[in-house]
Tab-separated table of C-alpha atoms in Angstrom:
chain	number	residue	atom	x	y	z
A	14	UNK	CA	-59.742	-16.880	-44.232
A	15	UNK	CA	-56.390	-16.055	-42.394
A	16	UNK	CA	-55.538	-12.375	-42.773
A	17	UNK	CA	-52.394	-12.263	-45.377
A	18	UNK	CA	-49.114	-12.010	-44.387
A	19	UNK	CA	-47.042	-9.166	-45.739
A	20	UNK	CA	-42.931	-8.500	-45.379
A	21	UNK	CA	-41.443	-4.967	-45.162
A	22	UNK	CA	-37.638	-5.325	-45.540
A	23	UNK	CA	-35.855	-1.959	-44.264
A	24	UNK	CA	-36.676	0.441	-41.189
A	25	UNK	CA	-35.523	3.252	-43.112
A	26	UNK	CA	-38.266	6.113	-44.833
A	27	UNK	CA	-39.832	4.025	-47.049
A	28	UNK	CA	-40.438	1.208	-44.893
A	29	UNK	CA	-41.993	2.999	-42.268
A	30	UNK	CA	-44.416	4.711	-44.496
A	31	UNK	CA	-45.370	1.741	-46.446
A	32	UNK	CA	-46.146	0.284	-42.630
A	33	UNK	CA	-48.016	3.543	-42.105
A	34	UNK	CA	-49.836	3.254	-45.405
A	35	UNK	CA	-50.421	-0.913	-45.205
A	36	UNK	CA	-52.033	-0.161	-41.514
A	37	UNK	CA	-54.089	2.232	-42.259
A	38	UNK	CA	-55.704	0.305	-45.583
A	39	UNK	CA	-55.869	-2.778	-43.853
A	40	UNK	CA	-56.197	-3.365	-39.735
A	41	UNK	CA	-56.007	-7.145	-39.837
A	42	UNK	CA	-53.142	-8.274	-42.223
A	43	UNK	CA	-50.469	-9.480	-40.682
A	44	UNK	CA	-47.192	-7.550	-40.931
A	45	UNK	CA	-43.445	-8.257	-40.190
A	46	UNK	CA	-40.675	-5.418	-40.594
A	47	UNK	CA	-37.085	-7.410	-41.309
A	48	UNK	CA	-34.246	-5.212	-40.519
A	49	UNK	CA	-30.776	-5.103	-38.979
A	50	UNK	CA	-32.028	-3.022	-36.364
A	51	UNK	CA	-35.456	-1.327	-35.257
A	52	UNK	CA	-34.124	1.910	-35.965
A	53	UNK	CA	-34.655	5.085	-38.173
A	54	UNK	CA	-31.651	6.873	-39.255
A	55	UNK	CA	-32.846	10.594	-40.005
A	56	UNK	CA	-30.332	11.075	-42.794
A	57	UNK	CA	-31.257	14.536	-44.216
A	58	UNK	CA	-30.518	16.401	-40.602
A	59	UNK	CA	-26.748	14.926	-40.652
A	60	UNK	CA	-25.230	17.447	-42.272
A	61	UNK	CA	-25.829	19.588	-38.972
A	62	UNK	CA	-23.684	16.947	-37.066
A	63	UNK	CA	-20.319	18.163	-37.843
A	64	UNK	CA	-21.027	21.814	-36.692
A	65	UNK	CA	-22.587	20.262	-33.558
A	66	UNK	CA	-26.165	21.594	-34.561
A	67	UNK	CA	-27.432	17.813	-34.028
A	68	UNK	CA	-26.115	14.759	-32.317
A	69	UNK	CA	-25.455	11.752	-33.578
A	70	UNK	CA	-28.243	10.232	-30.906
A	71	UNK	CA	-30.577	13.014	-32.178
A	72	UNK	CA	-31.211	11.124	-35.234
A	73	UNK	CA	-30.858	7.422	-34.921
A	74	UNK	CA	-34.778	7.060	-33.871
A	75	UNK	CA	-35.698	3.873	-32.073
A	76	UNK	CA	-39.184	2.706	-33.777
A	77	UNK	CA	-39.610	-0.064	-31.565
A	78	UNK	CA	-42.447	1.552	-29.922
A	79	UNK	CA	-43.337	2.490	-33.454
A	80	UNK	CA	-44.005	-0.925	-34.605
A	81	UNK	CA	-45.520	-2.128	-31.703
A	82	UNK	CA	-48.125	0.642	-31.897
A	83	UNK	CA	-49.234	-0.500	-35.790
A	84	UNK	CA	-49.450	-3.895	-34.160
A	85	UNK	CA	-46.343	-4.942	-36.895
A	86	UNK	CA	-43.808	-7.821	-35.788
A	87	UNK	CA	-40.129	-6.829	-36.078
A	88	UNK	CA	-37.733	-9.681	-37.186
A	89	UNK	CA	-34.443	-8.474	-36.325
A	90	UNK	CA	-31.636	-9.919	-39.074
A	91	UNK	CA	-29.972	-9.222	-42.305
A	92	UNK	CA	-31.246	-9.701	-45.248
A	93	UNK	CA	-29.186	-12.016	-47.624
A	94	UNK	CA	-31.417	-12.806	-50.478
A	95	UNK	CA	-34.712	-14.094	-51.665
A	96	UNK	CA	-36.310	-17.393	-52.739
A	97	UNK	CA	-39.441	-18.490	-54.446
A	98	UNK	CA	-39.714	-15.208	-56.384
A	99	UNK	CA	-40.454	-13.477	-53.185
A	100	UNK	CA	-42.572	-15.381	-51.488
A	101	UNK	CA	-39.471	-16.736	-48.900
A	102	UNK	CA	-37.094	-13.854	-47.429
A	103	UNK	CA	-34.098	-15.260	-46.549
A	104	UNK	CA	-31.714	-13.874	-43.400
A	105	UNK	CA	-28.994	-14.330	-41.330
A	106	UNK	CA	-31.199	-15.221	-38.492
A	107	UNK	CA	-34.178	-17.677	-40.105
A	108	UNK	CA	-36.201	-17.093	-43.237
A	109	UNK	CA	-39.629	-15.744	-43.455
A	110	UNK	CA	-42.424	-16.483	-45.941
A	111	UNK	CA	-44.959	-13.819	-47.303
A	112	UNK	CA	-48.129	-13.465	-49.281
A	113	UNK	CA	-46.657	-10.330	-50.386
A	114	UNK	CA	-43.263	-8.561	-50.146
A	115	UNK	CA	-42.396	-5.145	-50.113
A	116	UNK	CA	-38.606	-4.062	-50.611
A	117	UNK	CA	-37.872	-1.118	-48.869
A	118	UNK	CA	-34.602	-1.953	-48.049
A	119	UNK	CA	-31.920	0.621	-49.314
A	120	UNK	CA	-29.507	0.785	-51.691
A	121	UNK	CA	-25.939	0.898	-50.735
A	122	UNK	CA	-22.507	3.161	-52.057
A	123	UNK	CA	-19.952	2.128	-54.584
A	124	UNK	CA	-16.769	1.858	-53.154
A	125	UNK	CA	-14.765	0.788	-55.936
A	126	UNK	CA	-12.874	3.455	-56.455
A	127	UNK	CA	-9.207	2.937	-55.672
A	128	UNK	CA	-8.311	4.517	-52.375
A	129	UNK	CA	-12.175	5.219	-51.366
A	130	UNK	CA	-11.162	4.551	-47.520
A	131	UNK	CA	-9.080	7.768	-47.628
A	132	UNK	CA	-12.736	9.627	-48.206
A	133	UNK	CA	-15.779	9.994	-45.288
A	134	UNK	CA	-18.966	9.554	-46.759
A	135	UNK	CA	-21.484	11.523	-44.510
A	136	UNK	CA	-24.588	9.065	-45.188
A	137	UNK	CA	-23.423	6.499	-44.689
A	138	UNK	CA	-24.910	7.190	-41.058
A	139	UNK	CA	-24.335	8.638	-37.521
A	140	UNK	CA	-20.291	7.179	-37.142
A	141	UNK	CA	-19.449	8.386	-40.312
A	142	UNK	CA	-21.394	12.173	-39.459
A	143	UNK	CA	-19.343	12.416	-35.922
A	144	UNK	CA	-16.245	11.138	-37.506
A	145	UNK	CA	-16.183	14.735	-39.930
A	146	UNK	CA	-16.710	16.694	-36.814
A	147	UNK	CA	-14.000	14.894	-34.736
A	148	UNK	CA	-11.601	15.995	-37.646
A	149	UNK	CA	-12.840	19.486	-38.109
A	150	UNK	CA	-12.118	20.059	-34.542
A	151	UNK	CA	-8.566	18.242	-34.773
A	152	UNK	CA	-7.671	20.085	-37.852
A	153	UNK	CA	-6.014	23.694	-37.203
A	154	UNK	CA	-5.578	24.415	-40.967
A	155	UNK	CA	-5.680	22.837	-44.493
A	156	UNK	CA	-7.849	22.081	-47.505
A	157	UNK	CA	-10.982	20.377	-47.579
A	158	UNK	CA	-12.311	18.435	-50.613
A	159	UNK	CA	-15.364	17.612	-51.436
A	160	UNK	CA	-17.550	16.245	-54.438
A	161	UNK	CA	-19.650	13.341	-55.226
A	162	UNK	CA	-19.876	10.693	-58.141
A	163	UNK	CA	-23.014	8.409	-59.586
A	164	UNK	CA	-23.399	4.766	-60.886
A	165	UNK	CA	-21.913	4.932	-64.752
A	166	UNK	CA	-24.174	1.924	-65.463
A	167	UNK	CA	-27.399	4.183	-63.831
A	168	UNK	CA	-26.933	8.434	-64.046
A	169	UNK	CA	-28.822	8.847	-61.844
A	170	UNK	CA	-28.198	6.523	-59.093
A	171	UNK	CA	-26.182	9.824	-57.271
A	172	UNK	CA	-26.834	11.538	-53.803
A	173	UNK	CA	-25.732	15.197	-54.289
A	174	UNK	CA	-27.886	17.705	-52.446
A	175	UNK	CA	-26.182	16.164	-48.619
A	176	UNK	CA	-22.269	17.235	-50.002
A	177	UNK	CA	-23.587	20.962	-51.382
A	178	UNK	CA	-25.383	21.282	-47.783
A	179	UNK	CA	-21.746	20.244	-46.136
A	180	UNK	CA	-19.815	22.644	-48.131
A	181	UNK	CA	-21.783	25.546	-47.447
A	182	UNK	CA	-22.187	24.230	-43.995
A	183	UNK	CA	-18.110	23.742	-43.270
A	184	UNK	CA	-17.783	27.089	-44.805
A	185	UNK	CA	-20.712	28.850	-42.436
A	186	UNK	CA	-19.072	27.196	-39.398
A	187	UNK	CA	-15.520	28.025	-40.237
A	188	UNK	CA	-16.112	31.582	-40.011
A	189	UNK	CA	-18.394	31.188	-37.180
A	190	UNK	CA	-14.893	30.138	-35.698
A	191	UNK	CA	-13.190	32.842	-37.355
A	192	UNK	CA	-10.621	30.979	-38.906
A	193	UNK	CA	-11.922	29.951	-42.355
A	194	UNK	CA	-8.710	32.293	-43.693
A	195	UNK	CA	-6.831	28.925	-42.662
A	196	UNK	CA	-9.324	26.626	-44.872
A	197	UNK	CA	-8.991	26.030	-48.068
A	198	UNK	CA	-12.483	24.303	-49.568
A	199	UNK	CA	-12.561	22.787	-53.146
A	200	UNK	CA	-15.451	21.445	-54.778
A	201	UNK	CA	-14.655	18.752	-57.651
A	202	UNK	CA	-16.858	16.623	-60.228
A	203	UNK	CA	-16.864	15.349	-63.254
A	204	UNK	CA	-19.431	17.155	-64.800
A	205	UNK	CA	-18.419	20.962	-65.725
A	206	UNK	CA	-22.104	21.657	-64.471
A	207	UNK	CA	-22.318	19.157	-61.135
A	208	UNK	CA	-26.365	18.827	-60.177
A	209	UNK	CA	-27.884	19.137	-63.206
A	210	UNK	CA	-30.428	17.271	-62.024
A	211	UNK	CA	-31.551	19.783	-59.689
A	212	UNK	CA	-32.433	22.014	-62.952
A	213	UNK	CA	-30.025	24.508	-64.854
A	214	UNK	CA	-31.157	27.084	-62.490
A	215	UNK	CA	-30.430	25.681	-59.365
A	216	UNK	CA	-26.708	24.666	-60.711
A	217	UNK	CA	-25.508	28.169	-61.751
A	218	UNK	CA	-26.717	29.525	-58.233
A	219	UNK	CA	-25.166	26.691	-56.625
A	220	UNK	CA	-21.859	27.445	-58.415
A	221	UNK	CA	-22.650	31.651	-57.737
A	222	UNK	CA	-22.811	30.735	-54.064
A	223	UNK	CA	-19.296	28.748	-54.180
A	224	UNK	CA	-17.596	31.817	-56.074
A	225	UNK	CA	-19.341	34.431	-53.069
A	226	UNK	CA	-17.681	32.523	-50.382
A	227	UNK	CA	-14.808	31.737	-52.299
A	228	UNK	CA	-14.888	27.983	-52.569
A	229	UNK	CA	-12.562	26.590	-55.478
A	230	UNK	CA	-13.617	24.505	-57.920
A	231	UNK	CA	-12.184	21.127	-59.921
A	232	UNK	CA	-14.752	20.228	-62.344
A	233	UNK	CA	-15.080	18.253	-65.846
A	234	UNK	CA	-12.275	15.869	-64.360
A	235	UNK	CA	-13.548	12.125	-63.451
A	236	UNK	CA	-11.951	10.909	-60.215
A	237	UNK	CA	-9.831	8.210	-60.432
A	238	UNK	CA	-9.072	7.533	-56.997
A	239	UNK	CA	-7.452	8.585	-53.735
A	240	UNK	CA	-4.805	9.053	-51.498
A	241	UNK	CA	-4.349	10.215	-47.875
A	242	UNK	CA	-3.643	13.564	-48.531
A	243	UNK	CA	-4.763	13.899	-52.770
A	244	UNK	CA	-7.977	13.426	-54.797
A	245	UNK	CA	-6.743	11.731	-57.782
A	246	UNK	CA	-8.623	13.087	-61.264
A	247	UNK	CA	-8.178	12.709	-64.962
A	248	UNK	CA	-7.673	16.759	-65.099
A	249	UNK	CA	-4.708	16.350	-62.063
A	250	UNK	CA	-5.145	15.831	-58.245
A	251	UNK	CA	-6.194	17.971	-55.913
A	252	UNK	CA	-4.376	18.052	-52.597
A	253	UNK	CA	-6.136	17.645	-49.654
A	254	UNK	CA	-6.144	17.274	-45.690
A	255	UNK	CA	-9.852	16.205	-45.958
A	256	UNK	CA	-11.437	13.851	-48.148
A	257	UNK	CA	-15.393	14.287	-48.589
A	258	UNK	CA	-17.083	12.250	-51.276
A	259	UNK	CA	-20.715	11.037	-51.634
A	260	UNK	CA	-20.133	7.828	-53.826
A	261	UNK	CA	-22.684	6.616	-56.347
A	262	UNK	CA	-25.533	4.416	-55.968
A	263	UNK	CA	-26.525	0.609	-56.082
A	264	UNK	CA	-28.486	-1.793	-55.015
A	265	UNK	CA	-28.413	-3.978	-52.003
A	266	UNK	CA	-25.871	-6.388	-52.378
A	267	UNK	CA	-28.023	-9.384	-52.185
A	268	UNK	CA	-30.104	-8.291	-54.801
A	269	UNK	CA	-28.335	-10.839	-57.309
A	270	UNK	CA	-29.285	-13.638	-55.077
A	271	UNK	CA	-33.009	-13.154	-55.592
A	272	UNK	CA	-33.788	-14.132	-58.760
A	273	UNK	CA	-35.936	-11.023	-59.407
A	274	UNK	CA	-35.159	-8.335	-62.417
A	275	UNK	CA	-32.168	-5.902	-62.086
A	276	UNK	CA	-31.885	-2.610	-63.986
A	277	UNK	CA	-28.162	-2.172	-65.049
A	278	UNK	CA	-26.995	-0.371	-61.910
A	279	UNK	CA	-28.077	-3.487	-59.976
A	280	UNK	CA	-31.621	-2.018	-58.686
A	281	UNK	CA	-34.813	-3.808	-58.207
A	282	UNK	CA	-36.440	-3.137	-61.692
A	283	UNK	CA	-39.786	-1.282	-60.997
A	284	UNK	CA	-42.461	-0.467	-63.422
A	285	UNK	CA	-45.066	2.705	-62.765
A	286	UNK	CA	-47.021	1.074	-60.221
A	287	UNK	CA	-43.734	0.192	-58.214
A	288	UNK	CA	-43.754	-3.372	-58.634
A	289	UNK	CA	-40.787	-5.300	-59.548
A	290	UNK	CA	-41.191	-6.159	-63.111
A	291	UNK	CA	-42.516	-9.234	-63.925
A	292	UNK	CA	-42.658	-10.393	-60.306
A	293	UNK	CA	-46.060	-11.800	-58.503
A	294	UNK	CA	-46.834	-8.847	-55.232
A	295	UNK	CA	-43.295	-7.880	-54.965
A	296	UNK	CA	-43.264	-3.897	-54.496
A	297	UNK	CA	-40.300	-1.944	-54.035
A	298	UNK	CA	-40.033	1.531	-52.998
A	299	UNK	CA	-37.053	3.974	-51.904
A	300	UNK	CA	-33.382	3.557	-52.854
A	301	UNK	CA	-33.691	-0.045	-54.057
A	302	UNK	CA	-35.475	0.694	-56.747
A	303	UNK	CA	-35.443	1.608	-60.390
A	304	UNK	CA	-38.250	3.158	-61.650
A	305	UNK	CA	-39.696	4.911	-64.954
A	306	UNK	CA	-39.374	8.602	-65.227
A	307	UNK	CA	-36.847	11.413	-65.707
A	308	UNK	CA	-33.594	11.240	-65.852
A	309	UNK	CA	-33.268	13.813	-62.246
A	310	UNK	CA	-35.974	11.425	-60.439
A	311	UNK	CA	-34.155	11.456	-57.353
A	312	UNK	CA	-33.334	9.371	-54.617
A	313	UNK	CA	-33.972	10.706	-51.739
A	314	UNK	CA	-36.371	10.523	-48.564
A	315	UNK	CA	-39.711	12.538	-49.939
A	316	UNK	CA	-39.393	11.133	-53.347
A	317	UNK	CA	-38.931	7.709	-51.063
A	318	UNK	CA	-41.972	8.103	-49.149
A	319	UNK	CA	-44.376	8.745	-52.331
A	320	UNK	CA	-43.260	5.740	-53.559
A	321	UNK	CA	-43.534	3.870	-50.563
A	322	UNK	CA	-47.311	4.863	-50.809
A	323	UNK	CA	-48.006	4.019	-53.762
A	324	UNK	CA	-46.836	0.965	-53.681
A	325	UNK	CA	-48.470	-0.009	-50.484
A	326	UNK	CA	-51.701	0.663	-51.808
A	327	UNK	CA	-51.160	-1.790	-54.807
A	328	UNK	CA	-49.608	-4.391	-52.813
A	329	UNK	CA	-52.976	-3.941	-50.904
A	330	UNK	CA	-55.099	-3.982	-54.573
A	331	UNK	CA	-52.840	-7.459	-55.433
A	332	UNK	CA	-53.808	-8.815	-52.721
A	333	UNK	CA	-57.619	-8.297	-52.984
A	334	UNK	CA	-57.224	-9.517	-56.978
A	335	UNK	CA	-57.657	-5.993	-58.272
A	336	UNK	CA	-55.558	-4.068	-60.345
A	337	UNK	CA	-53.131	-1.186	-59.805
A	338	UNK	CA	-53.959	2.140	-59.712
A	339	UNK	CA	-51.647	3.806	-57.749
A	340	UNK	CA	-48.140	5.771	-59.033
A	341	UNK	CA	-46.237	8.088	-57.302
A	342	UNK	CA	-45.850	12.362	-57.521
A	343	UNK	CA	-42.717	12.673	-59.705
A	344	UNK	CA	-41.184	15.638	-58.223
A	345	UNK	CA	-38.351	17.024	-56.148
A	346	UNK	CA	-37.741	19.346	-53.210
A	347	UNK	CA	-34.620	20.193	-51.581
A	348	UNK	CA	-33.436	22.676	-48.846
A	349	UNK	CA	-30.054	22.959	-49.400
A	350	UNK	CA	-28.972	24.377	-46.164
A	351	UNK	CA	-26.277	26.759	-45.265
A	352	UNK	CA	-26.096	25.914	-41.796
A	353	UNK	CA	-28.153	29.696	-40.922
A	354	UNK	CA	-29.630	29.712	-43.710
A	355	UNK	CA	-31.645	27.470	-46.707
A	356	UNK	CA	-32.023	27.525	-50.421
A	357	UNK	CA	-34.932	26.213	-51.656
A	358	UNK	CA	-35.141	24.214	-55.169
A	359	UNK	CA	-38.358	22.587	-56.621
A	360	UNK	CA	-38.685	20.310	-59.878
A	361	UNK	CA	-41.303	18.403	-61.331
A	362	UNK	CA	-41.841	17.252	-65.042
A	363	UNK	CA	-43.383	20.906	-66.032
A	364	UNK	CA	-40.708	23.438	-64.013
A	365	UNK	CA	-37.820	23.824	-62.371
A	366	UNK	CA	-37.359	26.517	-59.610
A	367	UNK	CA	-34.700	27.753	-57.055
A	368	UNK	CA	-35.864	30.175	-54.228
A	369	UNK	CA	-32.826	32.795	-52.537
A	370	UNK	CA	-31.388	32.207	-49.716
A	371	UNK	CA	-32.972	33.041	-46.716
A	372	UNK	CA	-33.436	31.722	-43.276
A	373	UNK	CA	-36.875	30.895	-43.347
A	374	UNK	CA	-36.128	27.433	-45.287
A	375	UNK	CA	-33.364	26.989	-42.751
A	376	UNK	CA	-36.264	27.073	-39.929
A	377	UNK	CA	-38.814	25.220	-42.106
A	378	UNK	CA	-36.433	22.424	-42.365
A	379	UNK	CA	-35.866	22.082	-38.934
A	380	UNK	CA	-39.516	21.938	-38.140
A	381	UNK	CA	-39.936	19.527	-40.884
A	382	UNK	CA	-37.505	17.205	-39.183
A	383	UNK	CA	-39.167	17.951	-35.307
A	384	UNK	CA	-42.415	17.120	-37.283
A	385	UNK	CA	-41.525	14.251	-39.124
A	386	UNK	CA	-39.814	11.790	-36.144
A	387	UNK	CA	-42.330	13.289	-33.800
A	388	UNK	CA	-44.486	10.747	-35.196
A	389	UNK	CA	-41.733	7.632	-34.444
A	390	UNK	CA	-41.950	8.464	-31.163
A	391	UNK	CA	-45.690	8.036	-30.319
A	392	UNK	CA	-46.314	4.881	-28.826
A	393	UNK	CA	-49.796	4.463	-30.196
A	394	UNK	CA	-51.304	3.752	-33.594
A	395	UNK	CA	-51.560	6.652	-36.176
């Protein structure tokens, strides 16, 4: 029999892993990687980009060498929908069919507030990263805002941790500089308690450590848009020179051409074993997805990567006609770094914990990143 075919659609954490993962379970399926590019953005380290601790080049990761090491094919296009419930990936340059698909592929930011281009969203990538520092360094005095917002049809569909870490960050660096008395830095949300997710805990010492370095706050008062030089909220607008703001979450925007079930923020609907409901070997993992669990299941890269596993393995299981067995660690870590320094919070579905400051989580997640592209740059298989 011919070995099967398997699709990966995305480059980013989850789609690397699951190649990782399908490899290493099976050495003779055959496996294609769709994506724009054959590159890994590292988004957690691009925080440090606007206080010059990384460069932009630092962390987009060419996996070329990557792919060609796990023996995978790379089929450079965009994705633009599905056909066949899965079984044909359609692109902007040819489609490609599959025994089994795996959609690792992203989700994407809701921009439909009014005014949204007045705002820099940091992960949105590398250009958006070095675009913050150009203006810090252009800017002689002001106020900076900054806050983030979620999908109303999904909660939890929000990216938070990234615009705490760039607060404290600009703050850090500021007086670094010595001129943060010329700064003005306000926080606003619409939530009175903003990262509740991240436990109760973890939000009052989040909102301790804006009051010790004298960050304002604008909170309980939904955005309503924005202007050049104003965030626009239900409560009043707050002036500003800088506009920061983390969007919510979605998924891809093709998603609605596939055919395949949507949760009501538009993501891939997944059940425990992170297949898409009621679909025959589709898997999603990462972003893309939604998937049972708590309402603070987050979206980011580690909780990314467990999935990515898990649902590589039961791909795998589909595949060979068993059932699957396979579900992902529901938990959360986070370093929120300070630039110098790191707080450390933990959750999973028994506890909730936040560690002190110190710089020892700083370090750690610094060798965590060194550690974790280390491994995109080896040329042979892993």
């Amino acid at each position: 029999m011919n070995p099967p075919h398997i699709a990966v659609l995305g480059s980013g954490f989850a789609a690397l892993t699951a190649v990782r993962e399908l490899r290493r379970h099976h050495r003779d399926a055959r496996i294609t990687l769709v994506a724009p590019r054959a590159a890994l953005t590292y988004y957690p380290s691009l925080i440090w980009v606007p206080a010059g601790l990384r460069r932009g080049a630092d962390l987009d990761i060419d996996v070329s060498r990557f792919l060609a090491g796990q023996n995978v094919e790379f089929h450079a296009g965009r994705v633009s929908g599905l056909a066949d419930g899965g079984r044909t990936v359609l692109t902007g340059n040819g489609s490609i069919t599959n025994d089994a698909l795996l959609i690792a592929s992203g989700g994407r930011f809701l921009k439909s507030l009014p005014g949204i281009e007045h705002a820099l969203t940091i992960c949105e990538g590398v250009a958006a990263a070095e675009s913050i520092r150009e203006r810090l360094e252009k800017m002689d005095r002001g106020t900076i805002a900054l806050g983030f917002g979620t999908n109303p049809r999904e909660q939890g569909a929000m990216r938070g941790g990234p615009m705490f870490e760039l607060l404290f960050g600009i703050d850090t660096l500021l007086r670094r500089q010595g001129r943060r008395d010329r700064f003005k830095l306000v926080f606003f949300h619409a939530a009175k308690a903003p990262g509740k997710r991240l436990g109760e805990k973890a939000v009052a010492g989040l909102l301790r450590e804006m009051q010790k370095r004298d960050i304002a706050t604008h909170l309980g008062h939904k955005p309503t848009g924005f202007e050049a030089d104003r965030v626009k909220t239900e409560g009043g607008d707050v002036p500003a020179d800088l506009i920061l703001f983390m969007p919510g979450m979605s998924g891809p925007a093709w998603a609605s051409e596939t055919g395949l079930p949507l949760s009501d923020g538009g993501f891939f609907q997944a059940d425990a074993y992170c297949q898409v409901t009621s679909a025959d070997k589709v898997y999603v993992a990462g972003d893309c997805g939604s998937y049972p669990g708590p309402d603070w299941l987050p979206k980011q890269a580690h909780i990314a990567d467990l999935q990515a596993k898990a649902a590589a393995k039961n791909l795998l299981r589909a595949l060979a006609g068993k059932p699957a067995v396979a579900r992902f660690k529901v938990e959360l870590i986070c370093i929120v770094d300070t630039l110098d320094r790191g707080i450390l919070v933990y959750r999973n579905e028994k506890r909730a914990l936040m560690l002190p400051s110190c710089r020892l989580f700083h370090w750690a997640k610094r060798f965590f990143e060194w550690q974790y592209l280390r491994s995109y740059r080896r040329t042979t298989r892993t």
